[in-house]
Coordinates of C-alpha atoms in Angstrom, one line a residue:
M1 CA 47.2 106.7 23.6
P2 CA 48.4 109.7 25.7
V3 CA 47.1 113.2 25.0
F4 CA 49.3 116.3 25.6
P5 CA 47.3 119.5 25.6
S6 CA 48.9 123.0 25.3
I7 CA 47.6 126.5 25.8
S8 CA 49.2 129.9 25.4
L9 CA 48.3 133.5 26.0
S10 CA 50.3 136.4 24.6
Y11 CA 49.9 140.1 25.3
P12 CA 51.9 143.2 24.2
I13 CA 52.7 146.0 26.7
G14 CA 54.2 148.8 24.7
K15 CA 57.4 147.4 23.2
T16 CA 57.4 144.4 25.6
Q17 CA 55.9 141.1 24.4
L18 CA 54.6 138.7 27.1
M19 CA 53.5 135.1 26.7
I20 CA 52.3 132.6 29.3
S21 CA 51.9 129.0 28.2
Y22 CA 51.3 125.5 29.5
S23 CA 52.2 122.3 27.7
G24 CA 52.4 118.6 28.2
N25 CA 55.0 116.5 26.5
I26 CA 56.6 113.1 26.4
E27 CA 60.4 112.4 26.3
R28 CA 61.1 108.9 24.9
P29 CA 64.4 107.3 25.7
S30 CA 67.0 107.1 23.0
Y31 CA 67.7 103.8 21.4
Y32 CA 71.1 103.9 23.1
K33 CA 69.5 104.1 26.5
L34 CA 67.3 101.1 25.7
S35 CA 70.2 98.9 24.5
S36 CA 71.1 95.8 26.5
A37 CA 74.6 95.7 25.0
V38 CA 77.4 96.2 27.5
I39 CA 80.3 98.5 26.3
Y40 CA 83.8 98.4 27.8
G41 CA 85.0 101.8 29.0
N42 CA 88.1 100.9 30.8
K43 CA 89.2 98.2 33.4
Y44 CA 87.0 100.0 36.1
T45 CA 83.9 101.0 34.1
Y46 CA 81.4 99.5 31.7
E47 CA 78.3 101.1 30.1
S48 CA 74.9 99.7 29.2
G49 CA 71.3 100.7 28.5
N50 CA 68.1 99.5 30.2
P51 CA 65.4 97.9 27.9
L52 CA 62.8 98.5 30.7
L53 CA 63.4 102.3 30.7
R54 CA 60.1 104.2 30.6
S55 CA 59.3 107.4 28.8
S56 CA 59.2 110.6 30.8
I57 CA 56.0 112.7 31.0
L58 CA 56.5 116.5 31.4
N59 CA 54.0 119.2 32.4
T60 CA 55.5 122.6 31.9
L61 CA 54.3 126.2 32.8
S62 CA 56.4 128.9 31.0
L63 CA 56.7 132.7 31.0
N64 CA 58.4 134.5 28.1
A65 CA 59.1 138.2 27.9
S66 CA 61.1 140.2 25.2
W67 CA 61.9 143.8 24.8
E68 CA 64.1 144.9 21.8
W69 CA 67.4 143.1 22.5
L70 CA 66.4 141.7 25.9
Y71 CA 64.9 138.3 26.3
F72 CA 63.7 136.5 29.5
N73 CA 62.3 132.9 29.9
M74 CA 61.2 131.0 33.0
N75 CA 59.6 127.6 33.1
Y76 CA 58.6 125.2 35.9
S77 CA 58.3 121.5 35.0
R78 CA 57.0 118.5 36.9
I79 CA 58.6 115.4 35.4
K80 CA 57.2 111.9 36.0
D81 CA 59.6 109.0 35.4
M82 CA 62.6 111.2 34.8
Q83 CA 65.5 109.3 33.1
I84 CA 68.8 109.5 35.0
Q85 CA 72.1 107.8 34.7
V86 CA 73.2 105.6 37.6
S87 CA 76.2 103.6 38.6
Q88 CA 76.1 100.1 40.1
S89 CA 78.4 97.2 40.7
Y90 CA 79.2 95.3 37.6
S91 CA 79.3 92.0 39.5
D92 CA 79.3 90.7 43.1
A93 CA 82.6 89.1 42.5
D94 CA 84.4 92.5 42.0
P95 CA 82.3 95.4 43.3
S96 CA 85.1 97.8 42.4
I97 CA 84.1 97.7 38.8
S98 CA 81.2 100.1 37.9
L99 CA 78.4 99.6 35.4
F100 CA 76.8 102.9 34.2
T101 CA 73.2 102.4 33.1
H102 CA 69.9 104.3 33.1
S103 CA 66.9 104.3 35.4
N104 CA 63.6 106.2 36.1
V105 CA 62.8 108.2 39.2
P106 CA 59.1 108.7 40.1
K107 CA 58.9 112.5 40.2
V108 CA 61.2 115.5 39.9
D109 CA 60.3 119.3 39.9
K110 CA 62.6 121.7 37.9
L111 CA 62.8 125.4 37.6
N112 CA 64.8 127.1 34.8
A113 CA 65.3 130.8 34.1
T114 CA 67.2 132.4 31.3
L115 CA 68.1 136.1 30.7
S116 CA 69.7 137.1 27.4
A117 CA 70.9 140.4 26.1
S118 CA 72.1 140.8 22.5
P119 CA 72.5 144.4 21.4
T120 CA 74.5 145.6 18.4
I121 CA 77.1 148.3 18.9
G122 CA 78.8 149.3 15.6
I123 CA 80.9 146.3 14.5
W124 CA 80.5 144.6 17.8
S125 CA 77.6 142.2 18.4
P126 CA 77.8 140.9 22.0
Q127 CA 75.4 138.3 23.5
F128 CA 75.3 137.7 27.2
T129 CA 73.3 134.9 28.6
A130 CA 72.7 134.0 32.3
M131 CA 70.9 130.8 33.2
Y132 CA 69.6 129.5 36.5
S133 CA 68.6 125.9 37.1
Q134 CA 67.2 124.2 40.2
Q135 CA 65.6 120.9 40.8
W136 CA 63.7 119.4 43.8
F137 CA 64.9 115.7 43.9
V138 CA 65.6 113.2 46.7
M139 CA 68.3 110.7 45.8
D140 CA 69.3 107.5 47.7
T141 CA 73.0 107.7 48.8
P142 CA 75.2 105.6 51.0
D143 CA 74.4 108.1 53.8
G144 CA 70.7 107.8 53.3
P145 CA 68.3 110.0 51.2
R146 CA 69.8 113.3 50.1
N147 CA 68.1 116.4 48.7
L148 CA 69.8 117.4 45.5
N149 CA 68.4 120.9 45.4
N150 CA 71.4 123.2 45.1
P151 CA 71.0 125.4 42.0
I152 CA 73.4 125.8 39.1
G153 CA 74.3 129.0 37.4
F154 CA 75.6 129.2 33.8
F155 CA 77.0 132.3 32.2
Q156 CA 78.0 132.7 28.5
W157 CA 79.4 135.8 26.8
N158 CA 79.7 135.6 23.0
N159 CA 81.3 138.5 21.0
T160 CA 81.1 138.8 17.3
F161 CA 83.2 141.5 15.5
S162 CA 82.3 142.2 11.8
L163 CA 85.6 143.4 10.3
P164 CA 86.4 144.9 6.9
K165 CA 87.0 142.7 3.8
D166 CA 84.5 140.1 5.0
F167 CA 86.5 139.1 8.1
Q168 CA 84.6 138.0 11.3
L169 CA 86.1 137.5 14.7
N170 CA 84.4 135.6 17.5
I171 CA 85.5 135.6 21.1
D172 CA 83.3 133.4 23.4
L173 CA 83.6 132.8 27.1
E174 CA 81.5 130.6 29.3
T175 CA 81.6 129.4 32.9
S176 CA 79.3 127.7 35.5
T177 CA 78.9 127.3 39.2
R178 CA 78.7 124.4 41.6
G179 CA 75.3 122.7 42.0
E180 CA 73.3 119.7 41.3
D181 CA 71.4 118.4 38.3
S182 CA 69.7 115.0 37.9
S183 CA 71.9 112.5 39.9
Y184 CA 75.0 114.6 39.5
R185 CA 76.7 117.2 41.7
I186 CA 79.2 119.6 40.1
I187 CA 82.0 119.8 42.7
E188 CA 84.5 121.8 40.6
P189 CA 83.1 123.8 37.7
G190 CA 84.9 124.5 34.5
S191 CA 85.2 127.5 32.2
S192 CA 86.4 128.0 28.7
V193 CA 87.5 130.7 26.2
N194 CA 87.1 130.0 22.4
I195 CA 88.3 132.2 19.5
S196 CA 87.5 131.8 15.8
L197 CA 88.4 133.9 12.7
Y198 CA 86.2 133.7 9.6
K199 CA 87.0 135.0 6.1
G200 CA 84.8 134.8 3.0
F201 CA 86.0 134.7 -0.6
L202 CA 84.4 134.6 -4.1
N203 CA 81.3 136.4 -3.0
G204 CA 80.6 134.0 -0.2
K205 CA 81.1 130.8 -2.2
L206 CA 84.4 130.0 -0.4
A207 CA 84.8 130.4 3.4
V208 CA 87.8 129.7 5.7
Q209 CA 87.5 129.5 9.4
L210 CA 90.3 129.1 12.0
Q211 CA 89.3 127.9 15.5
A212 CA 90.9 127.7 18.9
N213 CA 88.8 126.0 21.5
D214 CA 89.3 126.0 25.3
I215 CA 92.5 128.0 25.0
F216 CA 93.4 127.8 28.7
N217 CA 92.5 124.1 29.0
T218 CA 90.0 124.8 31.8
S219 CA 86.7 123.4 30.5
S220 CA 86.7 120.2 32.6
S221 CA 84.1 120.0 35.4
D222 CA 84.7 117.4 38.2
I223 CA 81.4 115.6 38.9
L224 CA 80.1 113.4 41.7
M225 CA 77.3 111.0 40.8
Y226 CA 75.0 109.5 43.5
S227 CA 73.5 106.1 43.0
G228 CA 72.1 103.9 45.8
N229 CA 75.0 102.5 47.7
R230 CA 77.6 103.9 45.4
I231 CA 79.2 107.3 44.8
T232 CA 81.3 107.8 41.7
I233 CA 83.6 110.8 41.0
L234 CA 84.1 111.7 37.4
Q235 CA 87.2 113.8 36.5
P236 CA 87.1 114.3 32.7
E237 CA 90.1 115.9 31.1
S238 CA 90.0 119.3 29.4
R239 CA 90.5 119.2 25.7
R240 CA 92.2 122.2 24.1
S241 CA 91.9 122.0 20.3
F242 CA 92.8 123.9 17.2
G243 CA 91.2 123.5 13.8
M244 CA 90.6 124.9 10.3
T245 CA 87.4 124.6 8.3
I246 CA 87.1 125.2 4.6
R247 CA 83.7 125.3 2.9
Y248 CA 82.9 125.8 -0.8
K249 CA 79.3 126.2 -2.2
F250 CA 78.8 124.5 -5.5
N251 CA 75.9 125.2 -7.8
T252 CA 73.6 122.5 -6.5
T253 CA 70.0 121.8 -7.9
K254 CA 67.3 122.8 -5.4
S255 CA 65.4 119.9 -3.9
K256 CA 61.8 119.6 -5.0
Y257 CA 60.9 117.7 -1.8
K258 CA 58.0 119.6 0.0
G259 CA 57.6 117.2 3.0
T260 CA 57.6 118.2 6.6
G261 CA 60.5 116.1 7.9
A262 CA 58.6 112.9 8.9
G263 CA 60.6 110.7 11.1
D264 CA 62.9 113.5 12.4
S265 CA 62.1 112.7 16.1
Q266 CA 63.0 109.1 15.6
K267 CA 66.3 110.0 13.9
N268 CA 67.1 112.3 16.8
R269 CA 66.5 109.4 19.2
M270 CA 69.0 107.3 17.3

């Protein structure tokens, strides 16, 4: 039975809170990744799991720092048996058809850093987040082993405006850069702008929200996936959407259950 120790040390410096921690963890594959069923995608692609997929073991060293409305996190992880998605020929008879499945790689190192600022300025509550992600991973490609070490930057700017008469307006923007993660290379990054308007009625019992997602239809990212003797280029379409959500809170009886959510990890895997 594996044992995963963890240790942390926190120390305040004035208004700044610092914490350094180490933890070991296990990432079990989802039941979907373990399935042997083959699913038809289109005439060129099929998808399947891998019943022999192993759990990933993570050892992570983290640094956290916070000061009023500023937050910083950086962690370095060594991952044994990392789970990746790969593409291979569905059959020798027709190698043009791809089968997407899952596999383990022996070892990958990853560095992630996040800087977030969330002040409040009158009715405006902005939140700006910048994330940096880099891995050290060698992948087999048709041209031989390739270092997939190029970092990815992700930027998100969310804006909440608390307006009179219980109106709330949200304007959210996000974008990313080119780079590599797992067996993927982002060759054409996407960005999106989302807007929503919320209004509460009846002392909060009734809520109506109007949403417009990916207004400029630019969220799609073109991705190249390496896998052995095959390279696959994925070009998903952007999906502009509009919606309306109506919620009403009824007088429900409070649950008497006092448990701690046993089985939540298994439900998440499903």
